[in-house]
Amino acid sequence: MLYFAYGSNLHHFQMKRRCKDSVYLKKINLKDFKLTFRSKYRAADIEPKKNSIVPGGLFEISKSDEKKLDVYEDFPNIYRKHNFYYYGKKVMTYTMVKKSTFKFPTERYLNVIKQGYKDCNLDIKFLKRALIS
């Protein structure tokens, strides 16, 4: 199955450790969404926003990888699954169930995401923009 990462799972080493079967395919943009950070965990989330994009990584994952991600993302309590189509192919990602106000991420978590942006060759301006919203 195809999985879209936009937060700490962009970090290739961390993603491989978490999901041993995962294969990074390429960077893609999710249109009409924006990146934010929220909840007591100060974790990454996406929310609908017209004319905005969230850059991320497209991964091929196995069923067992999906189960591991479900546990890591605390599905369905903290995150729920959101499906979209990319060139006719179904892609799964996670969005937070409760949409609390913006909370600045921890430095450690943010550094993992920054490394993920490097790993996937994403434009850091989108991450910087999310941190000032």
Coordinates of N, CA, C and O in Angstrom, one line a residue:
M1 N 0.8 -1.2 0.0 CA 0.0 0.0 0.0 C 0.9 1.2 0.0 O 2.0 1.2 0.4
L2 N 0.3 2.3 -0.4 CA 1.1 3.6 -0.5 C 0.7 4.4 0.8 O -0.4 4.5 1.2
Y3 N 1.8 5.0 1.4 CA 1.7 5.8 2.6 C 2.4 7.1 2.4 O 3.5 7.2 1.8
F4 N 1.7 8.2 2.8 CA 2.2 9.6 2.7 C 2.7 10.0 4.1 O 1.9 10.1 5.0
A5 N 4.0 10.3 4.2 CA 4.6 10.8 5.5 C 4.8 12.3 5.3 O 5.2 12.8 4.3
Y6 N 4.5 13.0 6.4 CA 4.7 14.5 6.4 C 5.4 15.0 7.7 O 5.7 16.2 7.8
G7 N 5.6 14.1 8.6 CA 6.2 14.5 9.9 C 7.5 13.7 10.2 O 8.3 13.6 9.3
S8 N 7.6 13.2 11.4 CA 8.8 12.5 11.7 C 9.1 11.2 10.9 O 10.2 10.8 10.8
N9 N 8.0 10.7 10.3 CA 8.2 9.5 9.4 C 8.9 9.8 8.1 O 9.3 8.9 7.3
L10 N 9.2 11.1 7.8 CA 10.0 11.4 6.7 C 11.4 11.0 6.9 O 12.2 10.8 5.9
H11 N 11.9 10.9 8.1 CA 13.2 10.5 8.5 C 13.4 9.1 8.1 O 12.9 8.2 8.7
H12 N 14.3 8.9 7.1 CA 14.4 7.5 6.5 C 14.9 6.5 7.5 O 14.3 5.4 7.5
F13 N 15.9 6.8 8.3 CA 16.4 5.8 9.2 C 15.3 5.4 10.2 O 15.0 4.2 10.5
Q14 N 14.6 6.4 10.8 CA 13.5 6.2 11.7 C 12.4 5.4 11.1 O 11.9 4.4 11.7
M15 N 12.0 5.7 9.9 CA 10.9 5.0 9.2 C 11.3 3.6 8.9 O 10.5 2.7 9.1
K16 N 12.5 3.3 8.5 CA 13.0 1.9 8.2 C 13.0 1.1 9.5 O 12.7 -0.1 9.5
R17 N 13.4 1.8 10.6 CA 13.4 1.1 11.9 C 12.0 0.7 12.4 O 11.8 -0.3 12.9
R18 N 11.1 1.7 12.1 CA 9.7 1.5 12.5 C 9.0 0.5 11.6 O 8.2 -0.3 12.0
C19 N 9.2 0.6 10.3 CA 8.6 -0.2 9.3 C 9.6 -0.8 8.4 O 10.0 -0.2 7.4
K20 N 10.0 -2.1 8.7 CA 11.1 -2.7 8.1 C 10.9 -3.0 6.6 O 11.9 -3.0 5.8
D21 N 9.7 -3.1 6.2 CA 9.4 -3.4 4.7 C 9.3 -2.1 3.9 O 9.1 -2.2 2.7
S22 N 9.2 -0.9 4.6 CA 9.0 0.3 3.9 C 10.0 0.6 2.8 O 11.2 0.4 3.0
V23 N 9.6 1.2 1.7 CA 10.5 1.6 0.6 C 10.1 3.0 0.3 O 8.9 3.3 -0.1
Y24 N 11.0 4.0 0.4 CA 10.8 5.3 0.0 C 10.7 5.4 -1.6 O 11.6 4.9 -2.2
L25 N 9.7 6.0 -2.1 CA 9.5 6.0 -3.5 C 9.9 7.4 -4.1 O 10.8 7.5 -5.0
K26 N 9.3 8.5 -3.6 CA 9.6 9.8 -4.0 C 8.9 10.9 -3.2 O 8.0 10.6 -2.4
K27 N 9.3 12.1 -3.4 CA 8.6 13.2 -2.8 C 7.4 13.6 -3.6 O 7.4 13.5 -4.8
I28 N 6.3 13.9 -2.9 CA 5.1 14.4 -3.6 C 4.5 15.5 -2.7 O 4.9 15.7 -1.6
N29 N 3.5 16.3 -3.3 CA 2.8 17.3 -2.6 C 1.4 17.0 -2.4 O 0.7 16.5 -3.4
L30 N 0.9 17.1 -1.2 CA -0.6 17.0 -1.0 C -1.2 18.3 -1.1 O -0.9 19.3 -0.4
K31 N -2.1 18.5 -2.1 CA -2.7 19.8 -2.4 C -3.9 20.1 -1.5 O -4.6 19.1 -1.1
D32 N -4.1 21.3 -1.3 CA -5.2 21.9 -0.5 C -5.2 21.4 1.0 O -6.3 21.2 1.6
F33 N -4.0 21.2 1.5 CA -3.8 20.9 2.9 C -2.6 21.8 3.4 O -1.8 22.3 2.6
K34 N -2.6 22.0 4.7 CA -1.4 22.7 5.3 C -0.9 21.9 6.5 O -1.7 21.2 7.2
L35 N 0.4 22.1 6.8 CA 1.0 21.4 7.9 C 0.9 22.3 9.1 O 1.0 23.5 9.1
T36 N 0.6 21.6 10.2 CA 0.6 22.3 11.5 C 1.1 21.4 12.6 O 1.4 20.2 12.3
F37 N 1.2 21.9 13.8 CA 1.6 21.1 15.0 C 0.6 21.4 16.1 O 0.1 22.5 16.3
R38 N 0.2 20.3 16.8 CA -0.9 20.5 17.8 C -0.9 19.3 18.8 O -0.1 18.4 18.7
S39 N -1.8 19.4 19.8 CA -2.1 18.5 20.8 C -1.0 18.6 21.9 O 0.0 19.3 21.8
K40 N -1.2 17.9 23.0 CA -0.3 17.9 24.1 C 1.1 17.3 23.7 O 2.1 17.5 24.3
Y41 N 1.0 16.5 22.6 CA 2.3 15.9 22.1 C 3.1 16.8 21.2 O 4.2 16.5 20.8
R42 N 2.4 18.0 20.8 CA 3.1 18.9 19.9 C 3.6 18.3 18.6 O 4.7 18.5 18.2
A43 N 2.7 17.4 18.1 CA 3.0 16.6 16.9 C 2.5 17.2 15.6 O 1.6 18.0 15.6
A44 N 3.1 16.7 14.5 CA 2.7 17.2 13.2 C 1.3 16.7 12.9 O 0.9 15.6 13.3
D45 N 0.5 17.6 12.2 CA -0.8 17.2 11.7 C -1.0 18.0 10.4 O -0.3 19.0 10.1
I46 N -2.0 17.6 9.6 CA -2.4 18.3 8.4 C -3.9 18.7 8.5 O -4.6 17.9 9.2
E47 N -4.2 19.8 7.9 CA -5.6 20.2 7.9 C -5.9 20.8 6.5 O -5.0 21.4 5.9
P48 N -7.2 20.7 6.1 CA -7.5 21.3 4.8 C -7.3 22.8 4.7 O -7.6 23.5 5.7
K49 N -6.7 23.2 3.6 CA -6.6 24.6 3.4 C -6.4 24.8 1.9 O -5.4 24.3 1.3
K50 N -7.4 25.5 1.3 CA -7.4 25.8 -0.2 C -6.1 26.4 -0.6 O -5.5 27.3 0.1
N51 N -5.6 26.1 -1.8 CA -4.4 26.6 -2.4 C -3.2 26.5 -1.6 O -2.3 27.4 -1.7
S52 N -3.1 25.5 -0.8 CA -1.9 25.3 0.1 C -1.4 23.9 -0.2 O -2.2 23.1 -0.7
I53 N -0.1 23.6 0.1 CA 0.4 22.2 -0.1 C 1.2 21.8 1.1 O 1.8 22.6 1.8
V54 N 1.2 20.5 1.2 CA 2.1 19.9 2.2 C 3.0 18.9 1.5 O 2.6 18.0 0.9
P55 N 4.3 19.2 1.5 CA 5.3 18.3 0.9 C 5.5 17.1 1.8 O 5.4 17.2 3.0
G56 N 5.7 16.0 1.2 CA 6.0 14.8 2.0 C 6.6 13.7 1.2 O 7.0 13.9 0.0
G57 N 6.7 12.6 1.8 CA 7.4 11.4 1.2 C 6.4 10.3 0.9 O 5.5 10.0 1.8
L58 N 6.4 9.7 -0.2 CA 5.6 8.6 -0.6 C 6.3 7.3 -0.4 O 7.4 7.2 -0.9
F59 N 5.8 6.4 0.4 CA 6.4 5.2 0.8 C 5.5 4.0 0.3 O 4.2 4.1 0.4
E60 N 6.1 2.9 0.0 CA 5.4 1.7 -0.2 C 5.5 0.9 1.1 O 6.7 0.8 1.6
I61 N 4.4 0.5 1.8 CA 4.5 -0.2 3.0 C 3.7 -1.5 3.0 O 2.8 -1.6 2.2
S62 N 4.1 -2.4 3.8 CA 3.4 -3.7 3.9 C 2.2 -3.6 4.9 O 2.1 -2.6 5.6
K63 N 1.4 -4.7 4.9 CA 0.3 -4.7 5.9 C 0.9 -4.7 7.3 O 0.3 -4.0 8.2
S64 N 2.0 -5.4 7.6 CA 2.6 -5.4 8.9 C 3.1 -4.0 9.3 O 3.1 -3.6 10.4
D65 N 3.7 -3.3 8.3 CA 4.1 -1.9 8.5 C 3.0 -1.1 8.9 O 3.1 -0.2 9.8
E66 N 1.8 -1.2 8.2 CA 0.7 -0.4 8.5 C 0.2 -0.7 10.0 O -0.1 0.3 10.7
K67 N 0.3 -1.9 10.4 CA -0.1 -2.2 11.8 C 0.8 -1.6 12.8 O 0.4 -1.1 13.8
K68 N 2.1 -1.5 12.4 CA 3.1 -0.9 13.3 C 2.8 0.6 13.4 O 2.9 1.2 14.4
L69 N 2.5 1.2 12.2 CA 2.2 2.6 12.2 C 1.0 2.9 13.0 O 0.9 4.0 13.6
D70 N 0.0 2.1 12.9 CA -1.3 2.3 13.6 C -1.0 2.3 15.1 O -1.5 3.2 15.8
V71 N -0.1 1.5 15.6 CA 0.3 1.5 17.0 C 1.1 2.8 17.3 O 0.7 3.5 18.3
Y72 N 2.0 3.1 16.5 CA 2.9 4.3 16.7 C 2.0 5.6 16.7 O 2.2 6.5 17.5
E73 N 1.1 5.7 15.8 CA 0.2 6.9 15.6 C -1.0 6.9 16.6 O -1.8 7.8 16.6
D74 N -1.1 5.8 17.4 CA -2.2 5.6 18.3 C -3.6 5.7 17.6 O -4.5 6.5 18.0
F75 N -3.6 5.0 16.5 CA -4.9 4.9 15.7 C -5.8 4.0 16.4 O -5.4 2.9 16.9
P76 N -7.1 4.3 16.6 CA -7.8 5.5 16.1 C -8.0 6.6 17.2 O -8.8 7.5 17.0
N77 N -7.2 6.6 18.3 CA -7.4 7.5 19.4 C -6.9 8.9 19.1 O -7.6 9.9 19.2
I78 N -5.6 9.0 18.7 CA -5.0 10.3 18.4 C -5.1 10.6 16.9 O -5.4 11.7 16.6
Y79 N -4.8 9.7 16.1 CA -4.8 9.9 14.6 C -5.9 9.0 14.0 O -6.1 7.8 14.4
R80 N -6.5 9.4 12.9 CA -7.3 8.6 12.1 C -6.7 8.6 10.7 O -5.8 9.4 10.4
K81 N -7.2 7.6 9.9 CA -6.6 7.5 8.6 C -7.4 8.4 7.6 O -8.6 8.6 7.7
H82 N -6.6 8.9 6.7 CA -7.2 9.8 5.6 C -6.6 9.2 4.3 O -5.4 9.1 4.2
N83 N -7.5 8.9 3.4 CA -7.1 8.5 2.1 C -7.2 9.5 1.0 O -8.2 10.3 1.1
F84 N -6.3 9.6 0.1 CA -6.4 10.4 -1.1 C -5.9 9.7 -2.3 O -5.3 8.6 -2.1
Y85 N -6.1 10.3 -3.4 CA -5.6 9.6 -4.7 C -4.5 10.4 -5.3 O -4.6 11.6 -5.4
Y86 N -3.4 9.7 -5.7 CA -2.3 10.3 -6.4 C -2.1 9.6 -7.7 O -1.8 8.4 -7.7
Y87 N -2.4 10.3 -8.8 CA -2.4 9.7 -10.1 C -3.2 8.4 -10.2 O -2.7 7.4 -10.7
G88 N -4.3 8.4 -9.6 CA -5.2 7.3 -9.6 C -5.0 6.2 -8.6 O -5.7 5.2 -8.6
K89 N -3.9 6.3 -7.8 CA -3.6 5.3 -6.8 C -3.9 5.8 -5.4 O -3.6 6.9 -5.1
K90 N -4.5 4.9 -4.6 CA -5.0 5.3 -3.3 C -3.7 5.4 -2.4 O -2.9 4.5 -2.4
V91 N -3.7 6.5 -1.6 CA -2.6 6.7 -0.7 C -3.2 7.0 0.7 O -4.2 7.7 0.8
M92 N -2.6 6.4 1.7 CA -3.1 6.6 3.1 C -2.1 7.5 3.9 O -0.9 7.4 3.7
T93 N -2.7 8.3 4.7 CA -1.9 9.1 5.7 C -2.7 9.2 6.9 O -3.8 8.7 7.0
Y94 N -2.2 9.9 7.9 CA -2.9 10.1 9.2 C -3.2 11.5 9.5 O -2.3 12.4 9.1
T95 N -4.3 11.8 10.1 CA -4.6 13.2 10.6 C -5.1 13.1 12.0 O -5.8 12.0 12.3
M96 N -4.9 14.1 12.8 CA -5.3 14.0 14.2 C -6.9 14.1 14.3 O -7.5 14.8 13.5
V97 N -7.4 13.3 15.2 CA -8.8 13.3 15.5 C -9.3 14.6 16.1 O -10.2 15.2 15.6
K98 N -8.6 15.1 17.2 CA -8.9 16.3 17.8 C -8.0 17.4 17.3 O -6.8 17.4 17.4
K99 N -8.7 18.5 16.8 CA -8.0 19.6 16.2 C -7.8 20.7 17.2 O -8.5 21.7 17.2
S100 N -6.8 20.5 18.1 CA -6.5 21.6 19.1 C -5.7 22.7 18.5 O -5.4 22.7 17.3
T101 N -5.4 23.7 19.3 CA -4.7 24.9 18.7 C -3.2 24.5 18.5 O -2.7 23.5 19.0
F102 N -2.6 25.4 17.8 CA -1.2 25.2 17.4 C -0.3 25.1 18.7 O -0.5 25.9 19.6
K103 N 0.6 24.2 18.7 CA 1.6 24.0 19.7 C 2.9 23.8 19.1 O 3.1 22.9 18.3
F104 N 3.9 24.6 19.4 CA 5.2 24.5 18.9 C 5.9 23.2 19.2 O 5.8 22.8 20.4
P105 N 6.4 22.5 18.2 CA 7.0 21.2 18.5 C 8.3 21.3 19.4 O 8.9 22.3 19.4
T106 N 8.7 20.2 20.0 CA 9.9 20.1 20.8 C 11.1 20.2 19.8 O 11.0 19.8 18.6
E107 N 12.2 20.7 20.3 CA 13.4 20.8 19.5 C 13.8 19.4 18.9 O 14.2 19.3 17.7
R108 N 13.8 18.4 19.8 CA 14.2 17.0 19.3 C 13.3 16.5 18.2 O 13.8 16.0 17.2
Y109 N 12.0 16.7 18.4 CA 11.0 16.2 17.3 C 11.2 17.0 16.0 O 11.2 16.5 15.0
L110 N 11.4 18.3 16.2 CA 11.6 19.2 15.0 C 12.9 18.8 14.3 O 12.9 18.8 13.0
N111 N 13.9 18.4 15.0 CA 15.2 18.0 14.3 C 15.0 16.7 13.6 O 15.6 16.6 12.5
V112 N 14.2 15.8 14.1 CA 13.9 14.6 13.3 C 13.2 14.9 12.0 O 13.5 14.4 10.9
I113 N 12.2 15.9 12.1 CA 11.5 16.3 10.9 C 12.4 17.0 9.9 O 12.4 16.7 8.7
K114 N 13.3 17.8 10.4 CA 14.2 18.5 9.5 C 15.1 17.6 8.8 O 15.4 17.7 7.6
Q115 N 15.6 16.5 9.5 CA 16.4 15.5 8.8 C 15.6 14.8 7.8 O 16.1 14.4 6.7
G116 N 14.3 14.5 8.1 CA 13.4 13.9 7.1 C 13.2 14.8 5.9 O 13.2 14.2 4.8
Y117 N 13.1 16.1 6.1 CA 13.1 17.0 4.9 C 14.3 16.8 4.0 O 14.2 16.9 2.8
K118 N 15.5 16.7 4.7 CA 16.7 16.5 3.9 C 16.7 15.2 3.2 O 17.1 15.1 2.1
D119 N 16.3 14.1 4.0 CA 16.3 12.8 3.4 C 15.4 12.7 2.1 O 15.7 12.0 1.2
C120 N 14.3 13.4 2.1 CA 13.3 13.4 1.0 C 13.5 14.6 0.0 O 12.8 14.7 -0.9
N121 N 14.5 15.4 0.3 CA 14.8 16.5 -0.5 C 13.6 17.5 -0.7 O 13.3 17.9 -1.8
L122 N 13.0 17.8 0.5 CA 11.8 18.7 0.5 C 12.3 20.1 0.8 O 13.3 20.4 1.4
D123 N 11.5 21.0 0.3 CA 11.7 22.5 0.5 C 11.4 22.9 2.0 O 10.2 22.8 2.4
I124 N 12.4 23.2 2.7 CA 12.3 23.5 4.2 C 11.4 24.7 4.4 O 10.8 24.9 5.5
K125 N 11.1 25.6 3.4 CA 10.2 26.8 3.6 C 8.8 26.4 4.1 O 8.2 27.1 4.8
F126 N 8.3 25.2 3.6 CA 7.0 24.8 4.0 C 7.0 24.4 5.5 O 6.0 24.7 6.2
L127 N 8.1 23.8 6.0 CA 8.2 23.5 7.5 C 8.3 24.8 8.3 O 7.6 25.0 9.3
K128 N 9.1 25.8 7.8 CA 9.3 27.1 8.5 C 7.9 27.8 8.5 O 7.6 28.4 9.5
R129 N 7.2 27.8 7.4 CA 5.9 28.4 7.4 C 4.9 27.8 8.4 O 4.2 28.6 9.1
A130 N 5.0 26.5 8.6 CA 4.1 25.9 9.5 C 4.4 26.2 11.0 O 3.5 26.3 11.8
L131 N 5.6 26.6 11.2 CA 6.1 27.0 12.6 C 5.7 28.4 13.0 O 5.8 28.7 14.2
I132 N 5.3 29.2 12.1 CA 4.9 30.6 12.4 C 3.4 30.8 12.3 O 2.9 31.9 12.4
S133 N 2.6 29.7 12.0 CA 1.2 29.9 11.8 C 0.4 29.8 13.0 O 0.6 29.2 14.0

